[in-house]
Amino acid sequence: MSKSSITKLLDAKGVRHDGRKFNELRPVTMKVGVLENADGSAYIEFGKNKIMAAVYGPREVHPKHMSVPDRSVLRCRYHMTPFSTDTRKNPAPSRREIEISKVIREGLEPALILTDYPRTAIEVYLEVLQSDGGSRCASITAASLALADAGINMRDLVVGCAAGKIEGRVVVDLDDVEDKEGEGDMPMAILPNLGQVTLLQLDGRFSRKEFDEAFKLAKDGCMKVYDIQRKALMEKYFGAEETGEQ
Amino acid sequence: MGEEEKLQKSKGKGKAVMPGDELAVIEAFEAGSNTFVDNGEVRALRVGYAEPDKKQRVISVKPSRGSIGVPKPGDVIIGTVETAQPSIANILIEEINDQYSEASFSGMLQSSGDPRARDRRRVTCKPGDVVRAHVYSVKNSIYHLSVDRPEDGVLYTICSQCGGSVIRVRDSVKCNECGYLEERKLASDFDQYQTSTPQKAQ
């Protein structure tokens, strides 16, 4: 939907431009183990986002002097393909992609037991095939699935979901239009079982009350995404038994 | 989560778990393999099946797929010699404890310094040889390898002069084509060893 065709982000009944309620997520699907050559992989569709995640490792660090004697080095590369946006995106890593790579790495690190793999590197590659708002949250969700698929020791899965403010109302999971036209965006990633926040950014101005509301909405959104994430892993690893039993 | 409970009751196996799932409280079970303790609760580190041992009071997780191995002291590796100098050789590790490894770890094979060795200053292998060795140290971020044990040593080699096949002559190999004799530290099963097609860890 182009920007000009949107008159209002939120109508009088509180329905958003794409027909969602304030606490409703976009449709989410995930699949684990989609790539043959990676040690672990996952694919996520989060609304119009389509993101592929691949994990390699633990493997030898190159260049070797970058290795750390007592733990593994986690490397993340978030990249948008040239065809992922409405106008061609230069494939060279932009400032924004470098920042997102960093926050994803820092969002995943608390979940991983890096000290179990000394002197190695774990590499996470995230390719955005089609982008919509909230791709960093979708990426972190896919990355943690790929890491679990690679058999790397993890304290918990990591799951991301954003909240934001449009027309003065706090809503969950902004899409591209709401992100650009709205008043604020707050991506968040959590460790759902351990109850920890690993990523929290805020772009815009929120009052204390609005922040609390957004935090709660994003957390509830994360828990909904977590259910889907679990089902995707279940399907890959225990799916056959489920159908066998019924 | 009604649907999950159904999944968890798989025949003969423990319940299916994912990283972060609570398995037990530490009062009931100790943390076994592939688990960790957080705030008094034993939780899973891997996707797999929970395996409570009610006698030992230990709960562990049997992973659904093999993990990617990282060499540690005591492991037996098989690899290819990449470069060889008189007292040192670089080995590309291709198998760790009989499991194929794509991680391309490289190890350093050094002369043992063991006075009982026939020649303690030299490493007798050539680039391209397939060797079995064991890891004896991982200090300074280097996998230090040794071929001191009788079962360790060269498993496969060809003549360095003409590329012909070789046969064992005591501690040396002799070329079937040109008769060139050269020294090698051969593994005890040098004649029987057969290379297999690499299998990816599942």
CSV table of C-alpha atoms in Angstrom, one decimal:
chain,number,residue,atom,x,y,z
A,1,MET,CA,0.0,0.0,0.0
A,2,SER,CA,1.5,3.3,-1.0
A,3,LYS,CA,1.7,6.2,1.5
A,4,SER,CA,-0.6,8.5,-0.5
A,5,SER,CA,-3.5,6.0,-0.3
A,6,ILE,CA,-3.5,6.1,3.5
A,7,THR,CA,-5.6,8.7,5.0
A,8,LYS,CA,-5.4,7.7,8.6
A,9,LEU,CA,-3.2,5.2,10.5
A,10,LEU,CA,-6.0,4.6,13.0
A,11,ASP,CA,-9.7,5.1,12.4
A,12,ALA,CA,-12.4,6.1,14.9
A,13,LYS,CA,-13.0,2.5,16.0
A,14,GLY,CA,-9.3,2.1,16.7
A,15,VAL,CA,-8.7,-0.2,13.7
A,16,ARG,CA,-5.3,0.2,12.0
A,17,HIS,CA,-4.8,0.9,8.3
A,18,ASP,CA,-4.4,-2.8,7.5
A,19,GLY,CA,-7.4,-3.8,9.6
A,20,ARG,CA,-5.5,-4.9,12.7
A,21,LYS,CA,-6.5,-4.1,16.3
A,22,PHE,CA,-4.0,-2.3,18.6
A,23,ASN,CA,-2.8,-5.6,20.1
A,24,GLU,CA,-2.8,-7.7,17.0
A,25,LEU,CA,0.3,-9.1,15.3
A,26,ARG,CA,0.8,-9.5,11.6
A,27,PRO,CA,0.6,-13.1,10.4
A,28,VAL,CA,3.8,-15.0,11.3
A,29,THR,CA,5.1,-18.2,9.9
A,30,MET,CA,8.5,-19.9,10.6
A,31,LYS,CA,10.3,-22.9,9.3
A,32,VAL,CA,13.5,-24.5,10.7
A,33,GLY,CA,16.2,-26.2,8.8
A,34,VAL,CA,15.6,-24.8,5.3
A,35,LEU,CA,19.2,-24.7,4.1
A,36,GLU,CA,21.3,-27.8,3.4
A,37,ASN,CA,24.8,-26.3,3.6
A,38,ALA,CA,24.5,-24.3,6.8
A,39,ASP,CA,24.9,-25.9,10.2
A,40,GLY,CA,21.6,-24.4,11.2
A,41,SER,CA,19.0,-22.3,9.4
A,42,ALA,CA,15.5,-20.8,9.7
A,43,TYR,CA,13.1,-18.9,7.5
A,44,ILE,CA,10.6,-16.4,8.9
A,45,GLU,CA,7.7,-14.5,7.4
A,46,PHE,CA,6.6,-11.7,9.6
A,47,GLY,CA,3.9,-9.8,7.8
A,48,LYS,CA,5.6,-8.8,4.6
A,49,ASN,CA,9.0,-9.4,6.0
A,50,LYS,CA,10.8,-12.5,4.5
A,51,ILE,CA,14.0,-13.3,6.2
A,52,MET,CA,16.5,-16.2,5.9
A,53,ALA,CA,18.8,-17.0,8.7
A,54,ALA,CA,21.9,-19.2,8.5
A,55,VAL,CA,24.3,-20.2,11.2
A,56,TYR,CA,27.8,-21.6,10.8
A,57,GLY,CA,29.9,-22.9,13.6
A,58,PRO,CA,31.4,-23.2,16.0
A,59,ARG,CA,34.3,-23.2,13.6
A,60,GLU,CA,37.8,-21.9,13.2
A,61,VAL,CA,38.2,-18.1,13.6
A,62,HIS,CA,39.6,-16.2,10.6
A,63,PRO,CA,41.7,-14.2,11.0
A,64,LYS,CA,43.1,-16.3,13.8
A,65,HIS,CA,44.3,-13.5,16.0
A,66,MET,CA,40.6,-12.6,16.5
A,67,SER,CA,40.0,-15.8,18.5
A,68,VAL,CA,39.4,-15.5,22.2
A,69,PRO,CA,41.0,-18.2,24.4
A,70,ASP,CA,38.1,-18.7,26.7
A,71,ARG,CA,35.0,-18.3,24.6
A,72,SER,CA,33.6,-18.2,21.1
A,73,VAL,CA,33.3,-15.1,19.0
A,74,LEU,CA,29.8,-14.4,17.9
A,75,ARG,CA,29.5,-12.7,14.5
A,76,CYS,CA,26.3,-11.4,13.0
A,77,ARG,CA,25.6,-10.0,9.5
A,78,TYR,CA,22.2,-8.5,8.9
A,79,HIS,CA,21.9,-7.7,5.2
A,80,MET,CA,19.1,-6.5,3.0
A,81,THR,CA,19.1,-7.8,-0.6
A,82,PRO,CA,18.9,-5.2,-3.3
A,83,PHE,CA,15.4,-6.4,-4.2
A,84,SER,CA,14.1,-6.2,-0.6
A,85,THR,CA,12.8,-2.7,-0.8
A,86,ASP,CA,10.6,-0.7,-3.3
A,87,THR,CA,13.6,1.1,-4.7
A,88,ARG,CA,16.8,-0.8,-5.3
A,89,LYS,CA,18.9,-1.0,-2.2
A,90,ASN,CA,22.7,-0.7,-2.7
A,91,PRO,CA,24.0,-4.1,-1.6
A,92,ALA,CA,26.9,-2.6,0.3
A,93,PRO,CA,26.4,-2.7,4.1
A,94,SER,CA,24.8,0.6,5.1
A,95,ARG,CA,25.1,2.4,8.4
A,96,ARG,CA,21.7,1.1,9.4
A,97,GLU,CA,22.6,-2.5,8.6
A,98,ILE,CA,25.8,-2.3,10.6
A,99,GLU,CA,23.9,-1.0,13.6
A,100,ILE,CA,21.3,-3.7,13.3
A,101,SER,CA,24.0,-6.4,13.0
A,102,LYS,CA,25.4,-5.1,16.3
A,103,VAL,CA,22.2,-4.9,18.2
A,104,ILE,CA,21.2,-8.4,17.0
A,105,ARG,CA,24.6,-9.8,18.1
A,106,GLU,CA,24.1,-8.2,21.5
A,107,GLY,CA,20.6,-9.4,21.7
A,108,LEU,CA,21.6,-13.0,21.0
A,109,GLU,CA,24.8,-13.1,23.2
A,110,PRO,CA,23.0,-13.4,26.6
A,111,ALA,CA,21.2,-16.5,25.3
A,112,LEU,CA,24.3,-18.4,24.2
A,113,ILE,CA,26.8,-20.1,26.3
A,114,LEU,CA,29.9,-18.9,24.4
A,115,THR,CA,32.3,-20.3,27.0
A,116,ASP,CA,31.4,-23.8,25.8
A,117,TYR,CA,33.2,-23.2,22.5
A,118,PRO,CA,36.6,-21.6,23.3
A,119,ARG,CA,38.7,-20.3,20.4
A,120,THR,CA,36.0,-20.6,17.8
A,121,ALA,CA,33.6,-18.4,15.9
A,122,ILE,CA,29.8,-18.7,15.5
A,123,GLU,CA,28.6,-16.9,12.5
A,124,VAL,CA,25.0,-15.8,12.0
A,125,TYR,CA,23.9,-14.6,8.5
A,126,LEU,CA,20.6,-12.8,8.1
A,127,GLU,CA,19.4,-12.0,4.6
A,128,VAL,CA,16.3,-9.9,4.3
A,129,LEU,CA,14.6,-11.0,1.1
A,130,GLN,CA,11.6,-8.7,1.5
A,131,SER,CA,11.4,-5.9,4.0
A,132,ASP,CA,8.5,-4.4,6.0
A,133,GLY,CA,8.7,-2.7,9.4
A,134,GLY,CA,10.1,-4.6,12.3
A,135,SER,CA,12.8,-6.6,10.4
A,136,ARG,CA,15.3,-6.5,13.3
A,137,CYS,CA,12.8,-8.2,15.6
A,138,ALA,CA,11.9,-10.8,12.9
A,139,SER,CA,15.7,-11.3,12.3
A,140,ILE,CA,16.5,-12.0,15.9
A,141,THR,CA,13.7,-14.5,16.2
A,142,ALA,CA,14.9,-16.3,13.1
A,143,ALA,CA,18.5,-16.2,14.2
A,144,SER,CA,17.8,-17.8,17.5
A,145,LEU,CA,15.9,-20.6,15.7
A,146,ALA,CA,18.8,-21.2,13.4
A,147,LEU,CA,21.2,-21.3,16.4
A,148,ALA,CA,19.0,-23.9,18.2
A,149,ASP,CA,18.9,-25.8,14.9
A,150,ALA,CA,22.7,-25.7,14.7
A,151,GLY,CA,22.8,-27.5,18.1
A,152,ILE,CA,24.5,-24.6,20.0
A,153,ASN,CA,24.1,-24.5,23.7
A,154,MET,CA,21.5,-21.9,24.5
A,155,ARG,CA,20.1,-20.7,27.8
A,156,ASP,CA,16.8,-19.8,26.1
A,157,LEU,CA,15.4,-18.9,22.7
A,158,VAL,CA,15.4,-15.2,21.8
A,159,VAL,CA,12.2,-13.7,20.5
A,160,GLY,CA,11.6,-10.2,19.2
A,161,CYS,CA,8.6,-8.0,18.7
A,162,ALA,CA,8.1,-4.2,18.5
A,163,ALA,CA,5.6,-1.8,19.9
A,164,GLY,CA,5.1,1.8,18.8
A,165,LYS,CA,2.9,4.8,18.8
A,166,ILE,CA,0.6,5.9,16.0
A,167,GLU,CA,-1.8,8.8,16.3
A,168,GLY,CA,-1.1,9.0,20.0
A,169,ARG,CA,-2.1,5.4,20.6
A,170,VAL,CA,0.3,2.7,21.7
A,171,VAL,CA,0.1,-0.4,19.4
A,172,VAL,CA,2.1,-3.6,18.9
A,173,ASP,CA,4.1,-4.7,15.9
A,174,LEU,CA,4.4,-1.7,13.5
A,175,ASP,CA,4.6,-2.3,9.8
A,176,ASP,CA,6.6,-0.1,7.4
A,177,VAL,CA,3.9,2.6,6.9
A,178,GLU,CA,3.2,2.9,10.7
A,179,ASP,CA,6.9,3.0,11.3
A,180,LYS,CA,7.5,5.9,8.9
A,181,GLU,CA,4.3,7.8,9.6
A,182,GLY,CA,3.9,7.0,13.2
A,183,GLU,CA,5.3,8.8,16.3
A,184,GLY,CA,7.5,6.2,17.8
A,185,ASP,CA,8.9,2.7,17.5
A,186,MET,CA,10.2,0.4,20.3
A,187,PRO,CA,11.7,-2.9,19.2
A,188,MET,CA,12.3,-5.4,22.0
A,189,ALA,CA,13.8,-8.8,22.3
A,190,ILE,CA,13.4,-11.1,25.3
A,191,LEU,CA,14.4,-14.4,26.7
A,192,PRO,CA,10.9,-15.7,27.4
A,193,ASN,CA,11.7,-18.4,29.9
A,194,LEU,CA,14.3,-16.5,31.9
A,195,GLY,CA,12.3,-13.2,31.8
A,196,GLN,CA,15.2,-11.1,30.6
A,197,VAL,CA,15.2,-8.3,28.0
A,198,THR,CA,18.2,-8.5,25.6
A,199,LEU,CA,17.3,-5.7,23.2
A,200,LEU,CA,15.4,-2.5,23.8
A,201,GLN,CA,15.5,0.5,21.5
A,202,LEU,CA,13.3,3.5,21.4
A,203,ASP,CA,12.9,5.9,18.5
A,204,GLY,CA,10.4,8.7,19.3
A,205,ARG,CA,9.0,10.4,22.4
A,206,PHE,CA,7.1,8.3,24.9
A,207,SER,CA,5.7,9.4,28.2
A,208,ARG,CA,6.4,7.1,31.2
A,209,LYS,CA,2.8,5.8,31.0
A,210,GLU,CA,3.1,5.2,27.2
A,211,PHE,CA,6.5,3.4,27.7
A,212,ASP,CA,5.0,1.1,30.3
A,213,GLU,CA,2.1,0.3,28.0
A,214,ALA,CA,4.4,-0.3,25.0
A,215,PHE,CA,6.7,-2.5,27.1
A,216,LYS,CA,3.7,-4.7,28.1
A,217,LEU,CA,2.3,-4.9,24.6
A,218,ALA,CA,5.7,-5.7,23.1
A,219,LYS,CA,6.2,-8.4,25.8
A,220,ASP,CA,2.8,-9.9,25.1
A,221,GLY,CA,3.6,-9.8,21.4
A,222,CYS,CA,6.9,-11.6,22.0
A,223,MET,CA,5.1,-14.4,23.9
A,224,LYS,CA,2.8,-14.9,21.0
A,225,VAL,CA,5.7,-15.1,18.6
A,226,TYR,CA,7.5,-17.5,21.0
A,227,ASP,CA,4.6,-19.9,20.7
A,228,ILE,CA,5.0,-19.9,16.9
A,229,GLN,CA,8.8,-20.3,17.3
A,230,ARG,CA,8.4,-23.3,19.5
A,231,LYS,CA,5.9,-24.9,17.1
A,232,ALA,CA,8.4,-24.4,14.3
A,233,LEU,CA,11.2,-26.2,16.2
A,234,MET,CA,8.7,-28.9,17.4
A,235,GLU,CA,7.8,-29.5,13.8
A,236,LYS,CA,11.4,-30.0,12.7
A,237,TYR,CA,12.5,-32.2,15.5
A,238,PHE,CA,9.5,-34.0,16.8
A,239,GLY,CA,7.0,-33.5,14.0
A,240,ALA,CA,7.2,-37.1,12.7
A,241,GLU,CA,6.3,-38.5,16.1
A,242,GLU,CA,3.4,-36.2,16.5
A,243,THR,CA,1.8,-37.5,13.3
A,244,GLY,CA,2.8,-41.1,14.1
A,245,GLU,CA,1.0,-41.0,17.4
A,246,GLN,CA,-2.3,-39.5,16.2
B,1,MET,CA,-0.2,-25.5,26.1
B,2,GLY,CA,-2.4,-28.5,25.4
B,3,GLU,CA,-0.8,-29.3,22.1
B,4,GLU,CA,2.6,-29.4,23.5
B,5,GLU,CA,1.7,-31.9,26.2
B,6,LYS,CA,0.6,-34.2,23.5
B,7,LEU,CA,3.9,-33.9,21.9
B,8,GLN,CA,5.7,-34.4,25.1
B,9,LYS,CA,4.3,-37.9,25.7
B,10,SER,CA,6.3,-39.6,23.0
B,11,LYS,CA,6.8,-43.3,23.4
B,12,GLY,CA,9.6,-44.5,25.6
B,13,LYS,CA,11.4,-41.2,25.5
B,14,GLY,CA,11.4,-38.3,28.0
B,15,LYS,CA,9.5,-35.2,27.1
B,16,ALA,CA,10.5,-33.1,24.2
B,17,VAL,CA,12.3,-29.9,25.3
B,18,MET,CA,13.7,-26.8,23.8
B,19,PRO,CA,16.4,-24.5,25.1
B,20,GLY,CA,15.3,-22.7,28.2
B,21,ASP,CA,12.6,-25.1,29.2
B,22,GLU,CA,12.3,-25.9,32.8
B,23,LEU,CA,13.1,-29.5,33.6
B,24,ALA,CA,13.1,-29.6,37.4
B,25,VAL,CA,14.0,-27.7,40.5
B,26,ILE,CA,17.4,-28.3,42.0
B,27,GLU,CA,15.8,-29.8,45.1
B,28,ALA,CA,14.4,-32.7,42.9
B,29,PHE,CA,17.2,-33.2,40.3
B,30,GLU,CA,20.8,-32.3,39.7
B,31,ALA,CA,21.7,-30.8,36.4
B,32,GLY,CA,23.1,-33.4,34.0
B,33,SER,CA,24.5,-33.1,30.5
B,34,ASN,CA,23.1,-30.4,28.2
B,35,THR,CA,21.4,-28.6,31.1
B,36,PHE,CA,22.1,-25.6,33.2
B,37,VAL,CA,20.9,-24.2,36.5
B,38,ASP,CA,19.3,-20.8,36.7
B,39,ASN,CA,17.8,-19.4,39.8
B,40,GLY,CA,17.2,-22.8,41.4
B,41,GLU,CA,15.8,-24.4,38.3
B,42,VAL,CA,17.4,-26.9,36.0
B,43,ARG,CA,16.8,-25.9,32.3
B,44,ALA,CA,17.6,-27.4,28.9
B,45,LEU,CA,20.4,-26.1,26.7
B,46,ARG,CA,19.5,-28.0,23.6
B,47,VAL,CA,16.5,-29.3,21.6
B,48,GLY,CA,16.0,-32.9,22.6
B,49,TYR,CA,14.5,-35.3,25.1
B,50,ALA,CA,14.6,-34.9,28.8
B,51,GLU,CA,16.1,-37.9,30.5
B,52,PRO,CA,15.5,-38.0,34.2
B,53,ASP,CA,17.6,-40.6,36.1
B,54,LYS,CA,15.5,-41.3,39.2
B,55,LYS,CA,18.2,-43.4,40.9
B,56,GLN,CA,21.0,-40.9,40.6
B,57,ARG,CA,18.6,-37.9,40.8
B,58,VAL,CA,20.2,-36.3,37.7
B,59,ILE,CA,18.2,-34.9,34.8
B,60,SER,CA,19.9,-34.5,31.4
B,61,VAL,CA,18.9,-33.8,27.8
B,62,LYS,CA,19.6,-36.2,25.0
B,63,PRO,CA,20.0,-33.8,22.0
B,64,SER,CA,18.0,-34.5,18.9
B,65,ARG,CA,21.0,-33.8,16.7
B,66,GLY,CA,24.7,-34.2,17.1
B,67,SER,CA,26.7,-31.2,18.1
B,68,ILE,CA,29.5,-29.7,16.2
B,69,GLY,CA,32.6,-30.8,18.0
B,70,VAL,CA,35.4,-28.5,19.2
B,71,PRO,CA,38.7,-30.4,19.8
B,72,LYS,CA,39.7,-30.7,23.5
B,73,PRO,CA,42.6,-32.5,25.1
B,74,GLY,CA,42.4,-36.2,24.8
B,75,ASP,CA,40.4,-36.2,21.6
B,76,VAL,CA,41.6,-38.3,18.7
B,77,ILE,CA,41.6,-36.5,15.4
B,78,ILE,CA,42.2,-37.4,11.7
B,79,GLY,CA,43.5,-34.8,9.4
B,80,THR,CA,45.5,-33.9,6.4
B,81,VAL,CA,49.0,-32.4,6.6
B,82,GLU,CA,49.0,-29.0,5.1
B,83,THR,CA,52.5,-27.9,5.6
B,84,ALA,CA,55.4,-29.8,7.1
B,85,GLN,CA,58.7,-28.6,8.4
B,86,PRO,CA,61.4,-30.8,10.1
B,87,SER,CA,60.0,-30.4,13.6
B,88,ILE,CA,56.5,-29.0,13.1
B,89,ALA,CA,53.5,-29.7,10.8
B,90,ASN,CA,50.2,-28.1,10.3
B,91,ILE,CA,47.2,-30.4,10.2
B,92,LEU,CA,43.8,-29.6,8.9
B,93,ILE,CA,41.4,-31.4,11.2
B,94,GLU,CA,38.8,-33.3,9.3
B,95,GLU,CA,37.5,-35.8,11.9
B,96,ILE,CA,37.2,-35.4,15.6
B,97,ASN,CA,36.5,-38.7,17.6
B,98,ASP,CA,35.2,-40.4,14.4
B,99,GLN,CA,32.9,-37.6,13.6
B,100,TYR,CA,33.3,-35.6,10.4
B,101,SER,CA,34.1,-31.9,11.1
B,102,GLU,CA,33.5,-29.2,8.5
B,103,ALA,CA,34.7,-26.5,10.9
B,104,SER,CA,38.3,-26.5,9.4
B,105,PHE,CA,40.1,-26.3,12.6
B,106,SER,CA,43.8,-26.5,12.2
B,107,GLY,CA,46.2,-28.1,14.6
B,108,MET,CA,49.9,-28.1,15.2
B,109,LEU,CA,51.8,-31.4,15.2
B,110,GLN,CA,55.0,-31.1,17.1
B,111,SER,CA,57.9,-33.4,17.8
B,112,SER,CA,57.2,-35.0,21.1
B,113,GLY,CA,60.5,-34.3,22.8
B,114,ASP,CA,60.0,-37.7,24.3
B,115,PRO,CA,63.5,-39.3,24.8
B,116,ARG,CA,62.1,-42.8,24.1
B,117,ALA,CA,60.9,-41.7,20.6
B,118,ARG,CA,63.2,-42.9,17.8
B,119,ASP,CA,64.0,-39.4,16.7
B,120,ARG,CA,62.6,-36.9,19.1
B,121,ARG,CA,63.4,-33.8,17.1
B,122,ARG,CA,61.6,-34.7,13.9
B,123,VAL,CA,58.1,-35.0,12.7
B,124,THR,CA,58.0,-37.5,9.9
B,125,CYS,CA,55.2,-36.7,7.6
B,126,LYS,CA,54.7,-34.9,4.3
B,127,PRO,CA,52.1,-32.5,3.0
B,128,GLY,CA,49.1,-34.4,1.7
B,129,ASP,CA,49.5,-37.3,4.2
B,130,VAL,CA,46.4,-38.4,6.2
B,131,VAL,CA,47.4,-38.7,9.9
B,132,ARG,CA,45.7,-39.8,13.1
B,133,ALA,CA,46.8,-37.8,16.1
B,134,HIS,CA,45.6,-36.9,19.6
B,135,VAL,CA,45.1,-33.5,21.1
B,136,TYR,CA,47.2,-33.0,24.1
B,137,SER,CA,46.8,-29.3,24.8
B,138,VAL,CA,44.8,-26.3,23.6
B,139,LYS,CA,47.0,-23.6,25.1
B,140,ASN,CA,47.6,-20.3,23.3
B,141,SER,CA,44.5,-20.9,21.1
B,142,ILE,CA,46.4,-23.7,19.3
B,143,TYR,CA,45.4,-27.3,19.0
B,144,HIS,CA,48.7,-29.1,19.9
B,145,LEU,CA,48.7,-32.5,18.4
B,146,SER,CA,50.9,-35.6,19.1
B,147,VAL,CA,51.5,-38.9,17.3
B,148,ASP,CA,53.4,-40.6,20.2
B,149,ARG,CA,50.9,-43.4,20.7
B,150,PRO,CA,51.4,-46.5,18.5
B,151,GLU,CA,47.9,-46.1,17.0
B,152,ASP,CA,48.7,-42.5,15.9
B,153,GLY,CA,50.6,-41.6,12.8
B,154,VAL,CA,50.3,-41.6,9.1
B,155,LEU,CA,47.3,-43.5,7.7
B,156,TYR,CA,47.7,-42.8,4.1
B,157,THR,CA,50.5,-41.5,2.0
B,158,ILE,CA,52.0,-41.7,-1.5
B,159,CYS,CA,55.6,-41.5,-2.8
B,160,SER,CA,56.9,-38.0,-2.6
B,161,GLN,CA,59.1,-38.6,-5.6
B,162,CYS,CA,56.7,-40.1,-8.2
B,163,GLY,CA,53.3,-40.2,-6.6
B,164,GLY,CA,53.2,-44.0,-6.7
B,165,SER,CA,51.6,-46.2,-4.0
B,166,VAL,CA,53.7,-47.3,-1.1
B,167,ILE,CA,54.1,-50.3,1.2
B,168,ARG,CA,55.3,-50.4,4.7
B,169,VAL,CA,58.9,-51.3,5.4
B,170,ARG,CA,59.3,-51.2,9.2
B,171,ASP,CA,59.3,-47.5,10.1
B,172,SER,CA,59.4,-46.3,6.5
B,173,VAL,CA,57.5,-46.5,3.3
B,174,LYS,CA,58.8,-47.9,0.0
B,175,CYS,CA,57.4,-46.8,-3.3
B,176,ASN,CA,56.0,-49.6,-5.5
B,177,GLU,CA,56.9,-47.8,-8.7
B,178,CYS,CA,60.3,-46.2,-8.1
B,179,GLY,CA,61.5,-48.0,-5.0
B,180,TYR,CA,62.1,-44.7,-3.1
B,181,LEU,CA,62.4,-45.3,0.6
B,182,GLU,CA,61.4,-42.6,3.1
B,183,GLU,CA,60.8,-42.4,6.8
B,184,ARG,CA,57.3,-41.9,8.3
B,185,LYS,CA,55.7,-42.3,11.7
B,186,LEU,CA,53.1,-44.8,10.6
B,187,ALA,CA,50.0,-45.7,12.5
B,188,SER,CA,49.8,-49.3,13.8
B,189,ASP,CA,46.9,-49.9,11.4
B,190,PHE,CA,48.5,-48.2,8.4
B,191,ASP,CA,47.9,-51.2,6.1
B,192,GLN,CA,44.3,-51.7,7.1
B,193,TYR,CA,43.1,-48.1,7.2
B,194,GLN,CA,40.3,-47.3,4.7
B,195,THR,CA,39.0,-43.8,4.1
B,196,SER,CA,35.3,-43.4,4.2
B,197,THR,CA,33.0,-40.9,2.7
B,198,PRO,CA,32.4,-38.0,5.1
B,199,GLN,CA,29.1,-38.0,6.8
B,200,LYS,CA,27.7,-34.8,8.1
B,201,ALA,CA,26.7,-34.8,11.8
B,202,GLN,CA,23.0,-35.3,12.1
